[in-house]
mmCIF file of C-alpha atoms in Angstrom:
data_model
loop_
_atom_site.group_PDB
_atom_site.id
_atom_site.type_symbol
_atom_site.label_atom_id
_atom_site.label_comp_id
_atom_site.label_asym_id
_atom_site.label_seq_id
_atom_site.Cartn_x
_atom_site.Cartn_y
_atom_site.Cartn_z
ATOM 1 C CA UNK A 511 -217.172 -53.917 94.273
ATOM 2 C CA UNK A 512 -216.908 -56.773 91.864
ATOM 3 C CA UNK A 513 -219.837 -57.729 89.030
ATOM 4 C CA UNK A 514 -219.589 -60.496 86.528
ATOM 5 C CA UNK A 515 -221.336 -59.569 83.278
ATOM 6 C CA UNK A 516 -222.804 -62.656 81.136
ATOM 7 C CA UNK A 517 -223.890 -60.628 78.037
ATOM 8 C CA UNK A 518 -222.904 -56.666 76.608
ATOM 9 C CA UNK A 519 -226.760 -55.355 78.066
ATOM 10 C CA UNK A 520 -225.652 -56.250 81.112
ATOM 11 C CA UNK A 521 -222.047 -55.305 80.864
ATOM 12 C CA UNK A 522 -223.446 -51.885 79.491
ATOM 13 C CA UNK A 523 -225.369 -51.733 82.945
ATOM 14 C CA UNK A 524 -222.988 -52.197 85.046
ATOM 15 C CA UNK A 525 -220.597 -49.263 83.300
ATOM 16 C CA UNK A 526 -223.551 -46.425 84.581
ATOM 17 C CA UNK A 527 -223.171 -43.607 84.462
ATOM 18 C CA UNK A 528 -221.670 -44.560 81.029
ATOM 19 C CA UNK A 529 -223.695 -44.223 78.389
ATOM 20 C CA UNK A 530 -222.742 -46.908 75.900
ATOM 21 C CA UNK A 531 -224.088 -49.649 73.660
ATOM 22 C CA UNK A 532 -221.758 -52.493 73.623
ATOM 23 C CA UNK A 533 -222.200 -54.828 70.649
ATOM 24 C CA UNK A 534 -220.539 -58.050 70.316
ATOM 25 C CA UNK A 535 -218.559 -58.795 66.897
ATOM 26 C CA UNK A 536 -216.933 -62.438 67.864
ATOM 27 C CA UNK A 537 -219.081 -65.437 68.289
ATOM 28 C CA UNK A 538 -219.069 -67.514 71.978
ATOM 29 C CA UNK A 539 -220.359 -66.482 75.249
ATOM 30 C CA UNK A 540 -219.817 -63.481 76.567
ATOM 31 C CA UNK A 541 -217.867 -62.718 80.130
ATOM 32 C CA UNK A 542 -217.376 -59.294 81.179
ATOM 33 C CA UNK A 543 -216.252 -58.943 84.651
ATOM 34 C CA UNK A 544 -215.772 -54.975 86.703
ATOM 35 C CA UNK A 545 -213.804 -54.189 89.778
ATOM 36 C CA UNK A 546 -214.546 -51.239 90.913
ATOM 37 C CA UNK A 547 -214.596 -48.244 93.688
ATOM 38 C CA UNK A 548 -215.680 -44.798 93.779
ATOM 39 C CA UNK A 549 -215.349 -41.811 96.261
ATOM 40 C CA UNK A 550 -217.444 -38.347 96.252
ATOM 41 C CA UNK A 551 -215.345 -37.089 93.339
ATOM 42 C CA UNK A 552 -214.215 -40.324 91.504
ATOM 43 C CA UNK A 553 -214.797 -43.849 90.105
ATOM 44 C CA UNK A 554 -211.934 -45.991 89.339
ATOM 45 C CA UNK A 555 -212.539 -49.468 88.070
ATOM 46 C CA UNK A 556 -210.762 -52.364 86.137
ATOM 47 C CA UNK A 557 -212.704 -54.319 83.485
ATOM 48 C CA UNK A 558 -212.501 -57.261 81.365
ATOM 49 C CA UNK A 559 -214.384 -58.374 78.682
ATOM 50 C CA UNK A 560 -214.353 -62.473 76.682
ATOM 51 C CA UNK A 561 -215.024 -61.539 73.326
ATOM 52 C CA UNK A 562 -214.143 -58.465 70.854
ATOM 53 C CA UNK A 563 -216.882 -55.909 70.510
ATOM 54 C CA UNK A 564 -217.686 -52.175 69.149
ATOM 55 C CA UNK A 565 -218.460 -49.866 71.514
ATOM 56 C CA UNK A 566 -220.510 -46.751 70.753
ATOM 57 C CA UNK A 567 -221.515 -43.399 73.320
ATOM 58 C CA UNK A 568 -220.645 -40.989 75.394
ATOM 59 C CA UNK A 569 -218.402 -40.488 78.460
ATOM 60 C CA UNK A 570 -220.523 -39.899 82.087
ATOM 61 C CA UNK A 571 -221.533 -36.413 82.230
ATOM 62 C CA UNK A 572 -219.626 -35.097 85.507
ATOM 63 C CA UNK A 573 -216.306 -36.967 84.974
ATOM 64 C CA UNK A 574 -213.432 -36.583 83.014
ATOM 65 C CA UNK A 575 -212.310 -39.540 81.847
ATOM 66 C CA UNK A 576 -208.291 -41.407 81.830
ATOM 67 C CA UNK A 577 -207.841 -44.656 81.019
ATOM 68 C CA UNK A 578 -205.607 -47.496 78.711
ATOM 69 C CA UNK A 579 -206.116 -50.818 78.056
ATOM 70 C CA UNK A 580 -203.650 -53.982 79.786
ATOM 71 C CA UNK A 581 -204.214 -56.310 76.945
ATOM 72 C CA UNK A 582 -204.338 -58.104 74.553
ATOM 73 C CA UNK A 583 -200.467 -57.511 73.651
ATOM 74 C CA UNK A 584 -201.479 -59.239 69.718
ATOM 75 C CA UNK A 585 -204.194 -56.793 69.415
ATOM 76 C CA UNK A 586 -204.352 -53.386 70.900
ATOM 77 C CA UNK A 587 -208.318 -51.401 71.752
ATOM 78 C CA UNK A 588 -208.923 -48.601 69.685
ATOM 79 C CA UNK A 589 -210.094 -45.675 71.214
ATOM 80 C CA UNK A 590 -211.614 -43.382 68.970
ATOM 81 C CA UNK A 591 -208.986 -44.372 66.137
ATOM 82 C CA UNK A 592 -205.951 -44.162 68.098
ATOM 83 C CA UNK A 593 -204.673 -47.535 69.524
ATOM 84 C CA UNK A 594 -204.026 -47.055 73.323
ATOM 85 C CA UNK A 595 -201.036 -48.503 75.155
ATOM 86 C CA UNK A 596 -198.300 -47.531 78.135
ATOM 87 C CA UNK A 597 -197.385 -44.667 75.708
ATOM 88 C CA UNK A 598 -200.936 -43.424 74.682
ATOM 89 C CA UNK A 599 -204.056 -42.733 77.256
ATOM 90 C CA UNK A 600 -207.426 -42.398 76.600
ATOM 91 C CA UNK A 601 -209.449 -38.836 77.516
ATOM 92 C CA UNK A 602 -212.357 -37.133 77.185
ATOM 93 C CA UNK A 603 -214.733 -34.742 78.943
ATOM 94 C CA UNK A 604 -218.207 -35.293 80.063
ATOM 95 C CA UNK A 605 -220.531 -35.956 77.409
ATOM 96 C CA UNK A 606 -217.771 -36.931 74.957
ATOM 97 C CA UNK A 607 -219.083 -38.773 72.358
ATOM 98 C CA UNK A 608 -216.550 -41.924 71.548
ATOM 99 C CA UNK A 609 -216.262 -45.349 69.704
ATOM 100 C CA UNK A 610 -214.159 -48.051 70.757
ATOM 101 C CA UNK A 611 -213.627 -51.133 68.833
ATOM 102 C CA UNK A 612 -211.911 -54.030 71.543
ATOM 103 C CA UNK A 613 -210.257 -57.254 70.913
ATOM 104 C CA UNK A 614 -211.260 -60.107 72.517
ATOM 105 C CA UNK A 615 -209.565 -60.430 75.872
ATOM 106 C CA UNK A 616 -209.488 -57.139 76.465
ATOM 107 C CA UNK A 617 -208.341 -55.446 80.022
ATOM 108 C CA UNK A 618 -208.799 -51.583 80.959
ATOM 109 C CA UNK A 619 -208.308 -49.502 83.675
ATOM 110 C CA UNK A 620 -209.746 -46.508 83.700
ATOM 111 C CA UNK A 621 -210.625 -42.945 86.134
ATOM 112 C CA UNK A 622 -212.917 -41.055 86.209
ATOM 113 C CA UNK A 623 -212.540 -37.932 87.860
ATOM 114 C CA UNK A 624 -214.934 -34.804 88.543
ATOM 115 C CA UNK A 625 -213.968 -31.900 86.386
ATOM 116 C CA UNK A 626 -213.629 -29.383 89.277
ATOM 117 C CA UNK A 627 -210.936 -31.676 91.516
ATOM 118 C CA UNK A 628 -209.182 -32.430 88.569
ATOM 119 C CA UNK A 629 -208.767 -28.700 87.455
ATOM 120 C CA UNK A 630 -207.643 -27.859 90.990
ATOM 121 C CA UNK A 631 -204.794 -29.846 91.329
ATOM 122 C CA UNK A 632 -203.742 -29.957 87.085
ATOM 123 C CA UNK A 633 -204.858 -26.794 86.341
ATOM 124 C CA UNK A 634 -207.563 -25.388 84.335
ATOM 125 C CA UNK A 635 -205.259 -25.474 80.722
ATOM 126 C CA UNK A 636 -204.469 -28.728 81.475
ATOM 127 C CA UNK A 637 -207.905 -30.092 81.922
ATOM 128 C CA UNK A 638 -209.284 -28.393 79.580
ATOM 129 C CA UNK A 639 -206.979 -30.483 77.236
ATOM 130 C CA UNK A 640 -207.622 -33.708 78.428
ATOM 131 C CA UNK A 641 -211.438 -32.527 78.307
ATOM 132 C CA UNK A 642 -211.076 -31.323 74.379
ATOM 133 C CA UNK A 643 -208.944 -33.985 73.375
ATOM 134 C CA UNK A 644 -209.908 -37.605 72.832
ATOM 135 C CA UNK A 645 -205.749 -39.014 73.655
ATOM 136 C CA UNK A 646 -202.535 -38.117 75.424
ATOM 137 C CA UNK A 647 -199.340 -39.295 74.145
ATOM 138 C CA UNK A 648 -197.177 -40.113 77.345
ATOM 139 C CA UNK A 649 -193.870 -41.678 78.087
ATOM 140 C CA UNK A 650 -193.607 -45.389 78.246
ATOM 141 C CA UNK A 651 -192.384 -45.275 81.762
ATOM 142 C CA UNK A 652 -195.993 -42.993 83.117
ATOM 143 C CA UNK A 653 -198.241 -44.954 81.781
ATOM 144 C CA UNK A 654 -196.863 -48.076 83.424
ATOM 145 C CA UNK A 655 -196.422 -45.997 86.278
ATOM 146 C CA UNK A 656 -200.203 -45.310 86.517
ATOM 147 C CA UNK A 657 -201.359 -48.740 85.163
ATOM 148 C CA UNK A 658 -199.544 -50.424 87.861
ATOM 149 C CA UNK A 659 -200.297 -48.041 90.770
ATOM 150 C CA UNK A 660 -203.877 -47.800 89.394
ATOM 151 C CA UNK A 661 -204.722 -51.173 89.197
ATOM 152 C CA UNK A 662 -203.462 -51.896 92.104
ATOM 153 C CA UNK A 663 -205.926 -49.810 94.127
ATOM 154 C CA UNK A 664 -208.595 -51.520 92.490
ATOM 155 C CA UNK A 665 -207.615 -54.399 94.078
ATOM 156 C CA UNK A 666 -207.010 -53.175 97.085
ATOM 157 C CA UNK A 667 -210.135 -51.894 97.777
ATOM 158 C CA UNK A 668 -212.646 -54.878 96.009
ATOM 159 C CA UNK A 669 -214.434 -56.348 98.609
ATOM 160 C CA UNK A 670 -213.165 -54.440 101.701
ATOM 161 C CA UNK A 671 -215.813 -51.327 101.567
ATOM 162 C CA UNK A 672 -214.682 -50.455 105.593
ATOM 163 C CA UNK A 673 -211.721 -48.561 104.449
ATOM 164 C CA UNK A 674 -214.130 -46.148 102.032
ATOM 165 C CA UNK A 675 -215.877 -45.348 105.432
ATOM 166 C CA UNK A 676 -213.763 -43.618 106.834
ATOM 167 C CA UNK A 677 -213.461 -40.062 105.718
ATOM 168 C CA UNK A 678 -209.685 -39.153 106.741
ATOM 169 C CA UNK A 679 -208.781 -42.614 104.353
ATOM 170 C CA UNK A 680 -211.217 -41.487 101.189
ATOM 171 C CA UNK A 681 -209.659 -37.878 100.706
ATOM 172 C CA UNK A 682 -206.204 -39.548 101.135
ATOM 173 C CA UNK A 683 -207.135 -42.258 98.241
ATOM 174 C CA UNK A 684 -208.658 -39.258 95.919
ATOM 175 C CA UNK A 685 -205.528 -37.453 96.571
ATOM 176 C CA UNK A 686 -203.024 -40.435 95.417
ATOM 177 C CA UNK A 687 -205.053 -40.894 92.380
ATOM 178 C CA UNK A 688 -205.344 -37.469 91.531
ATOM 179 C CA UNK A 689 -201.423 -37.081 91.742
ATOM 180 C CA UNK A 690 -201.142 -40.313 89.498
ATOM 181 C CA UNK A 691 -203.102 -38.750 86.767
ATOM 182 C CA UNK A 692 -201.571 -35.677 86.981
ATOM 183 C CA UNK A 693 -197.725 -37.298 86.679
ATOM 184 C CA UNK A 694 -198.907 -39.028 84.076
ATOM 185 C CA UNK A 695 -200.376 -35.877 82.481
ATOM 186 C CA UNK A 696 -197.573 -33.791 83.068
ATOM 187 C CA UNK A 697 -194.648 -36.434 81.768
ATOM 188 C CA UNK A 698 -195.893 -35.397 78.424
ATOM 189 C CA UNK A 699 -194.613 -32.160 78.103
ATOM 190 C CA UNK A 700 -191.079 -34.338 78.388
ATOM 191 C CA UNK A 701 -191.324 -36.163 75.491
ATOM 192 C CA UNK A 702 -188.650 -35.800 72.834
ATOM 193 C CA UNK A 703 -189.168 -33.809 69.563
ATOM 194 C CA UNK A 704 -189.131 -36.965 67.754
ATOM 195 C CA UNK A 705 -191.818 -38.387 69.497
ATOM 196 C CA UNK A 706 -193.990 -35.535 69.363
ATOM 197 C CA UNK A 707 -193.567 -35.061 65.816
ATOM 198 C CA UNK A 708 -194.406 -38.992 65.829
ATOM 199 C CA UNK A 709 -197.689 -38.295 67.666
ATOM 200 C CA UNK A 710 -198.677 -35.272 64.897
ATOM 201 C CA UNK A 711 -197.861 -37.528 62.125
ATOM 202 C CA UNK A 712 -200.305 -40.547 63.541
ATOM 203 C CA UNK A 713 -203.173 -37.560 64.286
ATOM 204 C CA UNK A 714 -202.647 -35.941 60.561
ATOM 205 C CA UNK A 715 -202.842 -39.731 59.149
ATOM 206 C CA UNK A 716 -205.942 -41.012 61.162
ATOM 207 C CA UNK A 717 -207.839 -37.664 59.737
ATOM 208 C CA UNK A 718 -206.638 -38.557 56.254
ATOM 209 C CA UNK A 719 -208.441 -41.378 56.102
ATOM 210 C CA UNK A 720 -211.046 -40.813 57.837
ATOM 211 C CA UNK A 721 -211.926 -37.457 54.959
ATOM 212 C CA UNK A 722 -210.642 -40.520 52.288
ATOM 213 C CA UNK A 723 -213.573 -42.660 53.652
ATOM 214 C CA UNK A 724 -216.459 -40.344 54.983
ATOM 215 C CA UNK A 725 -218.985 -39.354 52.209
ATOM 216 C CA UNK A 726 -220.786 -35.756 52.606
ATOM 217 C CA UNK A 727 -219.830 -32.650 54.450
ATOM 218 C CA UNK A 728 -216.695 -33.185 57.095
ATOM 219 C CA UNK A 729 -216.069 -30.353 59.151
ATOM 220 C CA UNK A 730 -212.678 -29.765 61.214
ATOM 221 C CA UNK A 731 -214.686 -31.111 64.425
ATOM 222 C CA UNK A 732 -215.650 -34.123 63.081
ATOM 223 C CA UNK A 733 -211.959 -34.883 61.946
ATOM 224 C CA UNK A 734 -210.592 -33.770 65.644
ATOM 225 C CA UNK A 735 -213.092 -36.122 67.270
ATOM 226 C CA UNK A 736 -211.413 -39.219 64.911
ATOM 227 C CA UNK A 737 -207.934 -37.918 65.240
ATOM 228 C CA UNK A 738 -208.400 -38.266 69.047
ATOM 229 C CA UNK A 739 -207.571 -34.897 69.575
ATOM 230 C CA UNK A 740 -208.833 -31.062 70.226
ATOM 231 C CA UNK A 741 -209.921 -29.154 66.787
ATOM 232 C CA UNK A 742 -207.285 -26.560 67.530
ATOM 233 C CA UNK A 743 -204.515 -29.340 67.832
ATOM 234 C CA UNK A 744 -205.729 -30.518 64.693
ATOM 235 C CA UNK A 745 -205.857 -26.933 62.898
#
């Protein structure tokens, strides 16, 4: 499936099930193009979009969500705070509410996955993280790994909806991309202590400002949800 986009209603459309108001921050026309396929238990799409917006809603209910942007290289998305690369991935569980503010240029991949297959073949623990959390710090290497590998059965599949007919071919796709996420998931319990203590510092600083900026009342949820991460990571 492939859909060109010529303004963020429409773009917002297309993203179903979604639930997100895109609203565009740089001046010029607006392009946002989606390739896309999906299987009984998951949706897998890459997307572009002209011009840099701020993105507001909530991840589809019935999916978890993994995902990290391609580009800009100047000017990275932020995804609920954090800034995603090759070495941080975007997650969330149904119903997650998130922000997103995107350069212009910008160029995602992203999976969506049903809670239940994911649990089976990661475990429950680990998808309960990805579910509670709103990041995942990986190594450099896995999230290339899964960008590449990722994006390139996008492509494969865009235009050529014969091969998702057949049933033997669809549980073999769900089961590549399902091992891709969890590789990627599971490289991060190899980072290095340095790196770990890295990711903790950038979580305690986003929170910081976030209680430096935020008038009123701000519980430990609200900080986990900027932070990116679980509360009980945060706490």
């Amino acid at each position: 499936m492939r859909l060109e986009a010529h303004d963020p209603d429409e773009h917002s459309e297309f993203l179903q099930p979604w639930e997100l108001r895109i609203n565009q921050i740089s001046p010029g026309a607006f392009l946002g193009t989606l390739n896309a396929f999906a299987t009984p238990s998951m949706l897998v799409y890459e997307e572009r979009w002209s011009q840099s917006t701020a993105v507001r809603g909530s991840t589809p209910p019935g999916y978890v969500m993994f995902g990290t942007v391609l580009g800009p290289r100047r000017a990275r998305a932020s995804w609920c705070g954090a800034q995603l690369g090759t070495e941080l991935v975007a997650t969330g569980g149904p119903n997650s509410e998130i922000s997103v503010e995107a350069p212009a240029n910008s160029h995602h991949i992203v999976a969506l996955v049903s809670p239940e297959i994911l649990a089976q073949g990661l475990g429950a623990d680990w998808c309960d993280r990805l579910c509670a959390g709103r990041s995942l710090a990986v190594p450099g290497d896995a999230g290339r790994l899964f960008i590449r590998r990722a994006l390139g059965a996008v492509r494969r599949h865009v235009g050529r909806p014969e091969l998702l007919s057949r049933a033997t071919y669809v549980r073999s796709l769900e089961s590549a991309i399902l091992e891709l996420i969890i590789t990627c998931t599971r490289s991060a319990d190899v980072l290095s202590p340095s790196r770990r203590a890295a990711s903790r510092m950038r979580t305690l600083k986003t929170a910081v400002e976030v209680a430096d900026v935020r008038e009123g009342r701000i519980t430990a949820y609200d900080l986990s949800v900027a932070a990116g991460v679980s509360q009980r990571t945060l706490e």
